[in-house]
Coordinates of C-alpha atoms and ligand atoms in Angstrom, one line a residue:
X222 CA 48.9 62.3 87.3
X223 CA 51.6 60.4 89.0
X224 CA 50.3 58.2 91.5
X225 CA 52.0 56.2 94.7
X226 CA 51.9 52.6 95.9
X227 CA 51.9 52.7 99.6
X228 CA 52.0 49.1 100.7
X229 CA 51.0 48.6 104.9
X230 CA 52.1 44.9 105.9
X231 CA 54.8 45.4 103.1
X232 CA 57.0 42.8 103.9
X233 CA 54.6 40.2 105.1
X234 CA 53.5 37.0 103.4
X235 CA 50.5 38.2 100.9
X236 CA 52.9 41.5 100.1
X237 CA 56.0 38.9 99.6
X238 CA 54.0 35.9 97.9
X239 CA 51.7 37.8 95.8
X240 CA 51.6 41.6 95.9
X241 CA 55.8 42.5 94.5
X242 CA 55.2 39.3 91.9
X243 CA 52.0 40.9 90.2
X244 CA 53.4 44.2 90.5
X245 CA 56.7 43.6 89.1
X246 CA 54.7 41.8 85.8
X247 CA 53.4 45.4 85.5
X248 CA 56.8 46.4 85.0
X249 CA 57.7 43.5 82.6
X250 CA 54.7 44.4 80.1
X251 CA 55.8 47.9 80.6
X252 CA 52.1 49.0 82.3
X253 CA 53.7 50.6 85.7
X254 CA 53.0 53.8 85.3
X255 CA 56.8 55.5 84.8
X256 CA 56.6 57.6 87.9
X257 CA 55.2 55.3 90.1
X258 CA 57.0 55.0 93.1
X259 CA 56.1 51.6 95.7
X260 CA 56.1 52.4 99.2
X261 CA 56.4 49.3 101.7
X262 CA 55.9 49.7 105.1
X263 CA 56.7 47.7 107.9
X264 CA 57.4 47.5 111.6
X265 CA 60.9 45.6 111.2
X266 CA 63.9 47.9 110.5
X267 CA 66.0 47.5 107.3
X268 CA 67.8 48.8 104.4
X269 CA 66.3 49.6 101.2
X270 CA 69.1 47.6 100.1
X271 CA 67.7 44.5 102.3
X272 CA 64.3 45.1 101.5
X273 CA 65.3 44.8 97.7
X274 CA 67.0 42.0 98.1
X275 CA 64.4 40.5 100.2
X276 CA 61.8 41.1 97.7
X277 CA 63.8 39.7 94.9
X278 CA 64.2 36.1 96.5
X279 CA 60.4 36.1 96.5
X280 CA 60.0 37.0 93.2
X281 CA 62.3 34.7 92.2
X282 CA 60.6 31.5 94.2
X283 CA 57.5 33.2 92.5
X284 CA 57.7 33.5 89.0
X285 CA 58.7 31.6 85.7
X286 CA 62.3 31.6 85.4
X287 CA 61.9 32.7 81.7
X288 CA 59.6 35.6 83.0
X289 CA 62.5 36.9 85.2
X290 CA 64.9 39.6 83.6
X291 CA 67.2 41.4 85.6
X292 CA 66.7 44.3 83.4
X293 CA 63.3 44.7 84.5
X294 CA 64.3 43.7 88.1
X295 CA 66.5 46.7 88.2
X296 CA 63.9 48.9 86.7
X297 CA 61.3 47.6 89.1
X298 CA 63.2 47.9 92.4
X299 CA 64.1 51.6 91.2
X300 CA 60.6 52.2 92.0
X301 CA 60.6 50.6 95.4
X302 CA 61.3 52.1 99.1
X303 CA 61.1 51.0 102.4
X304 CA 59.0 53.1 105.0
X305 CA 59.8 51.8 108.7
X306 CA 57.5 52.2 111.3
X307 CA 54.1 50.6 112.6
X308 CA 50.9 52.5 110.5
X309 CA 48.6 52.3 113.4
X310 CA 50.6 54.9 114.9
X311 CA 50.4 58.0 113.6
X312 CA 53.3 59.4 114.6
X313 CA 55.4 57.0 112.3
X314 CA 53.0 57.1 109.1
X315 CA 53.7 61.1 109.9
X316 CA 57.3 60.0 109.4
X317 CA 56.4 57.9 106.4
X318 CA 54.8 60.9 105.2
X319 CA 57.3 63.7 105.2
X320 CA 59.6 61.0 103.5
X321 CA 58.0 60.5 100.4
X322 CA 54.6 61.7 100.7
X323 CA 55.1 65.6 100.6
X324 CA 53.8 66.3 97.5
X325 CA 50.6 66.2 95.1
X326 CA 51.0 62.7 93.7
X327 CA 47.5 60.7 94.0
X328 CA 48.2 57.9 96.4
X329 CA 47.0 54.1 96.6
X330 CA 47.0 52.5 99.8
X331 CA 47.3 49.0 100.3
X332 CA 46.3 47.2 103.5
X333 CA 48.3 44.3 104.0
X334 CA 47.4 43.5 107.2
X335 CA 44.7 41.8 109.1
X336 CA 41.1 43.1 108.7
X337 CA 41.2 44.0 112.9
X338 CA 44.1 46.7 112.7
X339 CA 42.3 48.0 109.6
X340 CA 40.2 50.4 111.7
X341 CA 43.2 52.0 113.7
X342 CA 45.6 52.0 110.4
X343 CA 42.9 54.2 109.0
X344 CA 42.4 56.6 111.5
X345 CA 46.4 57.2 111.6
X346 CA 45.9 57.9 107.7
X347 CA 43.3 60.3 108.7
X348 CA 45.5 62.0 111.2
X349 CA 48.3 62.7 109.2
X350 CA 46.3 64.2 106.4
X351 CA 47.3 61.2 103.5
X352 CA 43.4 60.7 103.4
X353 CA 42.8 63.6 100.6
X354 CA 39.9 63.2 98.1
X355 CA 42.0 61.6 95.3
X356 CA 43.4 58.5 97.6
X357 CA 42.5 55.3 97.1
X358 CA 41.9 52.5 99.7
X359 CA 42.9 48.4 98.8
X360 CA 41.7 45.6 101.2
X361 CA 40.6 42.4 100.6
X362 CA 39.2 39.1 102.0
X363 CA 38.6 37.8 104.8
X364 CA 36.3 40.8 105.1
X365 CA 34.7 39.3 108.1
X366 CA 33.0 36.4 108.5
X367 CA 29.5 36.9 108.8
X368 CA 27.4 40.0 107.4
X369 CA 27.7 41.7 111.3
X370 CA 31.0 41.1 111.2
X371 CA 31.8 42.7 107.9
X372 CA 29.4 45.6 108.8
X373 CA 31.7 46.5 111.6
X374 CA 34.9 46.5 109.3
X375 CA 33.1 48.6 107.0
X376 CA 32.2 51.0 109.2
X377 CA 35.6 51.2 110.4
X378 CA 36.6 51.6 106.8
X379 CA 33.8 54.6 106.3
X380 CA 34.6 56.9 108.9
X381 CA 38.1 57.9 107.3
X382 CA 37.0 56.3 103.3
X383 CA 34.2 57.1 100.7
X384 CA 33.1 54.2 99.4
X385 CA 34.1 55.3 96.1
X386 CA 37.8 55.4 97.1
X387 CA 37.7 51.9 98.5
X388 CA 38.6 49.2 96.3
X389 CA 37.6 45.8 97.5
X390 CA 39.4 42.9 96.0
X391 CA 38.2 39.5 95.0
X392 CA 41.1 38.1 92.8
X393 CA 39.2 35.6 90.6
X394 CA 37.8 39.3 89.1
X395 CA 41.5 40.2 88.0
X396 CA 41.9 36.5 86.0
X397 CA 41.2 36.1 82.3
X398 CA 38.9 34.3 82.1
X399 CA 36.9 35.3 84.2
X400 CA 36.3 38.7 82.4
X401 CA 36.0 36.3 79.2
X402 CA 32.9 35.6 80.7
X403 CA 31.8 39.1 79.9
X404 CA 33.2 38.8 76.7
X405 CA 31.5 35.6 75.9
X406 CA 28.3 36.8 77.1
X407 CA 28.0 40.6 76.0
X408 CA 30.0 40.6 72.8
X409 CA 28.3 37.7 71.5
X410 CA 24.9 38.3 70.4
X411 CA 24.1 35.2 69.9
X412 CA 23.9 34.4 73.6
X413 CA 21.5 36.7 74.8
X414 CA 18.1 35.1 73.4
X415 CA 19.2 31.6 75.1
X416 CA 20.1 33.1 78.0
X417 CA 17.3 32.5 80.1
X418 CA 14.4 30.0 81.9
X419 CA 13.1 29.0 78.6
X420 CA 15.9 27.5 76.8
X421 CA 18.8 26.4 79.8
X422 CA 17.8 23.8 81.7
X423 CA 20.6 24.3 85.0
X424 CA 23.9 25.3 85.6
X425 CA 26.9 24.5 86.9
X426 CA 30.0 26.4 88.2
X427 CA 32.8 23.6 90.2
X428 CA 36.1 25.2 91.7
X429 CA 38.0 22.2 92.5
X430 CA 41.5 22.3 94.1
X431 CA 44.1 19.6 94.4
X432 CA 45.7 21.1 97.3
X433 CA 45.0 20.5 100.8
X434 CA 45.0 23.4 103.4
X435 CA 48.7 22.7 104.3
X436 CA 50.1 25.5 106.6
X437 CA 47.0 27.8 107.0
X438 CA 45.0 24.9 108.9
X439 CA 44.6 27.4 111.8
X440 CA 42.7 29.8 109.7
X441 CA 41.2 28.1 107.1
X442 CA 39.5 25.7 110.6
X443 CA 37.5 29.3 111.1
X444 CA 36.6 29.4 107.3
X445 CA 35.7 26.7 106.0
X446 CA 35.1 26.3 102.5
X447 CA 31.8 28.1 102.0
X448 CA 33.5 31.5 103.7
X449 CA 36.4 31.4 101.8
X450 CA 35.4 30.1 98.3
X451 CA 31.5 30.4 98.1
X452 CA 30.9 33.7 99.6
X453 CA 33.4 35.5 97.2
X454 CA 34.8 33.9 94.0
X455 CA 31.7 31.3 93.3
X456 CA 29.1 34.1 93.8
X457 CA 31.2 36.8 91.9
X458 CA 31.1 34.1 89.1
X459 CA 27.5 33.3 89.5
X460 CA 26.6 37.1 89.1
X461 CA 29.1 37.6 85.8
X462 CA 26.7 34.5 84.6
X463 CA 23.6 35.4 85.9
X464 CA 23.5 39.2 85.8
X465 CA 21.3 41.6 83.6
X466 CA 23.2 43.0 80.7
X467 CA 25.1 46.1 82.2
X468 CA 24.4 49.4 80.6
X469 CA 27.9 49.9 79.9
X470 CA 31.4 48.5 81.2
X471 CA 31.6 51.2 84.2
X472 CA 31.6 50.1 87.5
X473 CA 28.4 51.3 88.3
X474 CA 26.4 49.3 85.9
X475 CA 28.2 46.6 86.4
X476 CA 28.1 46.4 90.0
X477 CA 24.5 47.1 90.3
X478 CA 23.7 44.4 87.9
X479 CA 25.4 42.0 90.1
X480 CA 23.8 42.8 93.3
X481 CA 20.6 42.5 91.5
X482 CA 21.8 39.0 91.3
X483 CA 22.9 38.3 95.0
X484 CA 19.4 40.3 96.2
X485 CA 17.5 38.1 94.2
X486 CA 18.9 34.6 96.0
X487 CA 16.8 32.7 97.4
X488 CA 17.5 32.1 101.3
X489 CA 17.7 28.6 102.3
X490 CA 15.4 27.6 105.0
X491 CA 16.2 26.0 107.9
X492 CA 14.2 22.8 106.7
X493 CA 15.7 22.5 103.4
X494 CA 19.4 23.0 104.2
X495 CA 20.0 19.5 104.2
X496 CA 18.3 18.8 101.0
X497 CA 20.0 21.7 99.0
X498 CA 23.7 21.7 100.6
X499 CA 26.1 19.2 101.0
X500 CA 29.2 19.3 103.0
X501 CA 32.2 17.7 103.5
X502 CA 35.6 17.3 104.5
X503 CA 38.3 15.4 102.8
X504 CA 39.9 11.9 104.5
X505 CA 43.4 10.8 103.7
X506 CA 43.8 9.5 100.1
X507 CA 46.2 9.9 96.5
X508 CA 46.8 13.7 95.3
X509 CA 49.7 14.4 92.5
X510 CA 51.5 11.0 92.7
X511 CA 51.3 11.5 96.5
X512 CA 49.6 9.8 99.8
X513 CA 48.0 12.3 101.7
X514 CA 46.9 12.8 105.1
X515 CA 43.1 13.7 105.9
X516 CA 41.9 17.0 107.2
X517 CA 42.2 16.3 110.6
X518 CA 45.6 14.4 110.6
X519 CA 47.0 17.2 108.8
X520 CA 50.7 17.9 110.6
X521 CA 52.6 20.8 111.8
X522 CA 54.3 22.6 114.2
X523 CA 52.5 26.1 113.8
X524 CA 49.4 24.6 115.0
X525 CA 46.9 22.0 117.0
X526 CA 44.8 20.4 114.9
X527 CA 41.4 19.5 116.3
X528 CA 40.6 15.8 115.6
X529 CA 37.1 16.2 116.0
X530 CA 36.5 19.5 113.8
X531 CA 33.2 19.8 111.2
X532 CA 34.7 22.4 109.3
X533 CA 33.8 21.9 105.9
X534 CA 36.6 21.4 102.9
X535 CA 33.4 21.3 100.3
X536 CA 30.9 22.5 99.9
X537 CA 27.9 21.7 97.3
X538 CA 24.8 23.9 97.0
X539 CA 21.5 24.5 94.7
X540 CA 21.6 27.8 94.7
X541 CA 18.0 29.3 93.4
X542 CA 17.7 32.7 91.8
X543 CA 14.1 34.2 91.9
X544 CA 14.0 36.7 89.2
X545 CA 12.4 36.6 86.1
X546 CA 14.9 35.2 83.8
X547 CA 16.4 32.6 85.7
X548 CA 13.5 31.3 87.9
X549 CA 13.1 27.5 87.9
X550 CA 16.8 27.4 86.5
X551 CA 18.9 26.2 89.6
X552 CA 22.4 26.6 89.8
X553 CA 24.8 23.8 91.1
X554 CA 27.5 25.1 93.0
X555 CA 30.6 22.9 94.5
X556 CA 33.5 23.6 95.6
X557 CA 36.5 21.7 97.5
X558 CA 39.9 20.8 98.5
X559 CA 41.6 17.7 98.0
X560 CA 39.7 16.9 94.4
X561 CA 41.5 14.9 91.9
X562 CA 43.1 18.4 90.4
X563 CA 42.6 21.8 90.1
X564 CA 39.8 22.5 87.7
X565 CA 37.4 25.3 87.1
X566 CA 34.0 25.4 85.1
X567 CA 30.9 26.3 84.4
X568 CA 28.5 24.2 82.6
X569 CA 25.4 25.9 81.1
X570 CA 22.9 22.8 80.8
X571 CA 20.6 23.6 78.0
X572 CA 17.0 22.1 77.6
X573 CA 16.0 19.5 75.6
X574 CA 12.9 19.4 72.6
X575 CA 10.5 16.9 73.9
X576 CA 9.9 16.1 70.1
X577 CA 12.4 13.7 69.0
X578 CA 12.9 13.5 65.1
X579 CA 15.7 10.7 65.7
X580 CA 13.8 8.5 67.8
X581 CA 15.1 5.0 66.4
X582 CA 18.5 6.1 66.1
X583 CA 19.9 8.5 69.1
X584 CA 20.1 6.3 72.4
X585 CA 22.5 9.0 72.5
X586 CA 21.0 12.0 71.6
X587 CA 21.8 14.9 74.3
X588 CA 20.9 18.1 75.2
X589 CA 23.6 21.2 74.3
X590 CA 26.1 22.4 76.8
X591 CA 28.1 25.1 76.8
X592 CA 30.7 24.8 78.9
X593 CA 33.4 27.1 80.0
X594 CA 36.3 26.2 81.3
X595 CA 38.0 28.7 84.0
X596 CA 41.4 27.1 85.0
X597 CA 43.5 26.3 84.4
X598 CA 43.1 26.0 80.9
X599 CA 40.4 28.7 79.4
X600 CA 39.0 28.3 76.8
X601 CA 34.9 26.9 75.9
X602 CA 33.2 24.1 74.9
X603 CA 30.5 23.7 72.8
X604 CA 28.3 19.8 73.2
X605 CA 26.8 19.1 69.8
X606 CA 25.2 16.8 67.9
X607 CA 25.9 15.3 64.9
X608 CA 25.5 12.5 62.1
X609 CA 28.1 9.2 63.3
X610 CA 29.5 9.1 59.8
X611 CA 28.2 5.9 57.4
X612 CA 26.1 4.1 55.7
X613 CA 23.8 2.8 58.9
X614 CA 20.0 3.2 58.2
X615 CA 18.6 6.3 59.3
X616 CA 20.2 9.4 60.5
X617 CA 22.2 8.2 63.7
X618 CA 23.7 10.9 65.9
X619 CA 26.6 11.2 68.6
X620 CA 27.6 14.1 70.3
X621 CA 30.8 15.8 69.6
X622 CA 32.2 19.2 71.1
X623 CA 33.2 22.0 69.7
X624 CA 36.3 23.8 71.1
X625 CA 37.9 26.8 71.4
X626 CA 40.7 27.4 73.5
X627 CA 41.7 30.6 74.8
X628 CA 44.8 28.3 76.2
X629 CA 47.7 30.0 78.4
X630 CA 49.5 27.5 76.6
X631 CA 49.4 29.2 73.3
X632 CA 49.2 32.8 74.5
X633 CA 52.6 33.5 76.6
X634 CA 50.9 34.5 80.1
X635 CA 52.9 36.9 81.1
X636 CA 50.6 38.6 84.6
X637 CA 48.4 37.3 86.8
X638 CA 44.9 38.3 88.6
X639 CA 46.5 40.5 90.6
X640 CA 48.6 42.8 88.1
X641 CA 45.2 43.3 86.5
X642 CA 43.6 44.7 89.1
X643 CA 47.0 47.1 90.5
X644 CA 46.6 48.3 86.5
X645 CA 42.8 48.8 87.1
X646 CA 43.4 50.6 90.7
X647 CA 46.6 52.6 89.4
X648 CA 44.2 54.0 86.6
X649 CA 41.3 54.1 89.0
X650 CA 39.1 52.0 87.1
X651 CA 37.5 50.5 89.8
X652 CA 34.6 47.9 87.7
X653 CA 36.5 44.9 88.8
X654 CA 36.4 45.4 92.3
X655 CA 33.4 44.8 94.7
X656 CA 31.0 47.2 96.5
X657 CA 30.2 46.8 99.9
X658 CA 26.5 46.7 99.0
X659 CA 27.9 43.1 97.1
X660 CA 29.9 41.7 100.4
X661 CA 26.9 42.3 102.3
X662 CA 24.1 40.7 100.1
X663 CA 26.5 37.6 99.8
X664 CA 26.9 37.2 103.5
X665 CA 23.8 37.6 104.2
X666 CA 23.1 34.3 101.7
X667 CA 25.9 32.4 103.2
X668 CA 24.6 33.5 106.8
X669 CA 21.7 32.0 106.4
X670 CA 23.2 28.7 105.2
X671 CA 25.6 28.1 108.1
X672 CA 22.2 29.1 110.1
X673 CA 20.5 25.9 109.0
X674 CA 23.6 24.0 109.4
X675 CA 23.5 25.0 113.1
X676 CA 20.3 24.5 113.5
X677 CA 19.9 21.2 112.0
X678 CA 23.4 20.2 113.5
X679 CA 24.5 18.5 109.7
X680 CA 27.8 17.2 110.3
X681 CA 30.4 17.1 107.1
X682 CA 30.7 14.0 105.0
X683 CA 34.0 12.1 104.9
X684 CA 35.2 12.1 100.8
X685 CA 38.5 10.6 99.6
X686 CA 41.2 13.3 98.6
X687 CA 41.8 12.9 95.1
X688 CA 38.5 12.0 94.4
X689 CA 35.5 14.3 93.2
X690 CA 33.9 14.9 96.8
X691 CA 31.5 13.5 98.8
X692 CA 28.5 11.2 97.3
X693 CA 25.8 14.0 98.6
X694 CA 27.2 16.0 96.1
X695 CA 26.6 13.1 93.6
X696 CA 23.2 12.9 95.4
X697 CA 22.3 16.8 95.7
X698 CA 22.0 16.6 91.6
X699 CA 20.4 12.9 91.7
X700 CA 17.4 14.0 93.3
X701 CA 16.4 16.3 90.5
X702 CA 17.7 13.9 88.0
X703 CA 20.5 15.3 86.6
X704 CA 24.5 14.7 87.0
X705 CA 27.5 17.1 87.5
X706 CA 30.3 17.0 84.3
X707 CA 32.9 15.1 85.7
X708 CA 34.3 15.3 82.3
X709 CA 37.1 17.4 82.3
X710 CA 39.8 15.2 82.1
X711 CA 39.0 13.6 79.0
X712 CA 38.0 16.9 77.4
X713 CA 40.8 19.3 78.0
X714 CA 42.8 15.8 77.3
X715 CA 41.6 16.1 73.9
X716 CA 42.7 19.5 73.3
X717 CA 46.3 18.5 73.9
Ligands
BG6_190 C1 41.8 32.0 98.0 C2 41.4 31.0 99.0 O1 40.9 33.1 98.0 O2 41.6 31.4 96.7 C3 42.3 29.8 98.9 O3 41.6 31.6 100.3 C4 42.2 29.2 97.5 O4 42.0 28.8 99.9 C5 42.4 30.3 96.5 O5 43.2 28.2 97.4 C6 42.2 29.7 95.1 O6 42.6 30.7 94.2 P1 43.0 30.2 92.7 O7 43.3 31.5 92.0 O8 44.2 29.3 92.9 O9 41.8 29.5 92.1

């Protein structure tokens, strides 16, 4: 069936930046369906011919030179039009409509626009009929900032949407390696009988960034880093990790298995937020070869930065999930801006035998770790140990790591997060995308945290950009003995 991209907000920033770029992979790897035509819609008046061109500076800024062809470019902007005409009002989506919407072709709406106009932009689709059973529904974060909050969008959403046709973005789903972790854990049966209480000891997942907020201080001073990392992409991780085998690959399996996971987190109470989270907010410091400004001296025109704000840049939590299989096993979650690079992990900590065959010998004998490495190299890491080759008395042992790279280095990477999941949403596969029953169980986690921040009044902890975050972090794991890998640099080094 062919099936249409309408794109509402389709010449603003995330349709520009991110949106054309992923799509227009879809047409390099050949995966844009052949009839597919792209719709953009926005309130400013232009040409298709200014619209192309408009787009194609974008792309250009956007992707790898070597990924550009104009070939494809040609191809790809065959497939695009321009819609004027505000989609609140019905009247011009009715326009919109009779243009290029007269016909049986399923249809994919994109909202590019803020989640406050989604309500209104919905009920315009409603009045000019384009909400028919086979049309599917795009959004994604900020989806609010509290459960209430998101509630009230979702209702919104419902009166015109099933929830089957809504498809909820959360684009660490669409990358790689991500679904490697699916792979990893479900196509390996090795996995499964260590997978559990008995045999792993903690875990780690760390999302570090080297960038700082830059121009979207205004918004991201609302956010904070627990509302715009935590609350989606850490907790999507932490389910892949932590979930139930699915029954199968659909999304219904899969989904429910993960909200199993959020329903099963343990809400911090008020008296133990300051033992089990950490925040913190990055001072001025070195990033890249550069000097960088602090949080609050951040400069620019667009906006006012307040000099006393506690909103956090990291975040560190020990996140507790009471189910059978993982209770006992916390899980270490940090996240922050401003870190000595962009790196993303997870470290499954395994246990240790108390009985020590190697007593005299292994001052250095650790527990295994399995670690997988997100971004922006993927790949994983296996800690063993083993003989130090020689003739000293005994059996001495080291640890060494095992390595397997699933590098972007080696495998031309020729898409993004986001083509995946318009190839996913274009075949109406919707597994990777998240149910509302999953945004709500995760605010209603995070809710609870910035409720014993209020309460308590815990301020944010000053950490040196370029660093690795604020010493509570360091302190967070200290308490129960145990350390975060800070090792990344020298591993993935190695791999060079
Ligand atoms: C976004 C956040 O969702 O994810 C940004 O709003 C963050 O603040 C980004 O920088 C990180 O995504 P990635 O794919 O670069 O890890």
């Amino acid at each position: 069936m062919k099936t249409d991209l309408l794109i509402v907000g389709g010449d603003g920033d995330l349709a520009l930046r991110k949106l054309y770029p992923s799509l227009y992979y879809l047409e390099l790897n050949n995966c844009m369906p052949e009839n597919t035509r792209i719709i953009g819609m926005a309130r400013t008046g232009q040409t298709r011919e200014e619209f192309h061109s408009k787009i194609n500076i974008w792309l250009k800024s956007k992707i790898k030179e070597e990924l550009y062809s104009e070939e494809k470019w040609l191809s790809f902007a065959d497939k695009i039009w321009f819609g004027q005409g505000d989609a609140t009002d019905p009247e011009a989506l009715e326009r919109v409509k009779s243009e290029f919407f007269e016909n049986d072709n399923h249809l994919v709406i994109y909202l590019a626009v803020p989640p406050m106009i989604f309500g209104n932009v919905c009920s315009s689709i409603n009045r000019c009929g384009l909400n028919r059973p086979t049309t599917r529904l795009v959004i994604e974060k900020p989806l609010g900032d509290s459960r209430e909050s998101f509630l009230a969008i979702n209702n919104e959403l419902s009166r015109t949407f099933s929830e089957e046709q809504i498809f909820r973005i959360d684009h660490y789903l669409g990358k790689e390696s991500v679904q490697n972790l699916l792979a990893l854990r479900f196509a390996n049966d090795m996995f499964e009988p260590l997978w559990n209480s008995r045999y792993i000891d903690h875990i780690q997942i760390t999302v570090t960034e080297s960038v700082g907020v830059g121009n979207r201080w205004a918004f991201y001073d609302q956010t904070g880093a627990t509302r715009d990392m935590v609350q989606n992409h850490l907790l999507q991780v932490l389910c892949l990790v932590a979930m139930e085998p699915p029954a199968s690959l659909n999304a219904e399996s899969v989904r429910a298995e993960k909200l199993k996971v959020l329903n099963a987190l343990r809400l911090i109470p008020h008296e133990e937020v300051e033992s089990l989270t950490v925040r913190g907010q990055y001072g001025s410091g070195y990033v890249d070869d550069e000097d960088v400004p602090g949080y609050r001296e951040e400069k620019s025109d667009k906006y006012k930065v307040d000099p006393n704000s506690q909103t956090e840049t990291f975040v560190a939590i020990k996140a507790e999930i009471e189910n059978w299989r993982w209770s006992g096993v916390p899980v270490y979650l940090r996240t922050g801006k401003r870190m000595h690079k962009r790196h993303s992990e997870i470290v499954i900590q395994f246990k240790q035998s108390r009985h020590q065959i190697f007593e005299e010998n292994h001052s250095e004998h650790k527990a295994n770790q399995l670690i997988i490495q997100l971004q922006p190299d993927a790949g994983i890491a296996l800690r063993l140990m083993h003989k130090v080759p020689g003739l000293d008395a005994g059996i001495p042992v080291e640890d060494g790591v095992l390595n397997f790279s699933f590098d972007e280095k080696e495998q031309k990477v020729t898409y993004d997060a986001y083509s995946r999941l318009f190839f996913d949403v274009l075949r109406n596969d919707p597994t990777l995308f998240v149910s509302a029953a999953e945004v709500e169980a995760a605010w209603k986690w995070v809710d609870q945290i910035f409720a014993g921040w209020k309460a308590t009044g815990m301020p944010v902890e000053e950490y040196q950009s370029g660093g690795l975050g604020p010493d509570g972090a360091d302190e967070l794991l200290g308490r129960d003995d145990r350390k975060w890998l800070n090792e990344d640099f020298e591993l993935w080094c190695a791999l060079d």
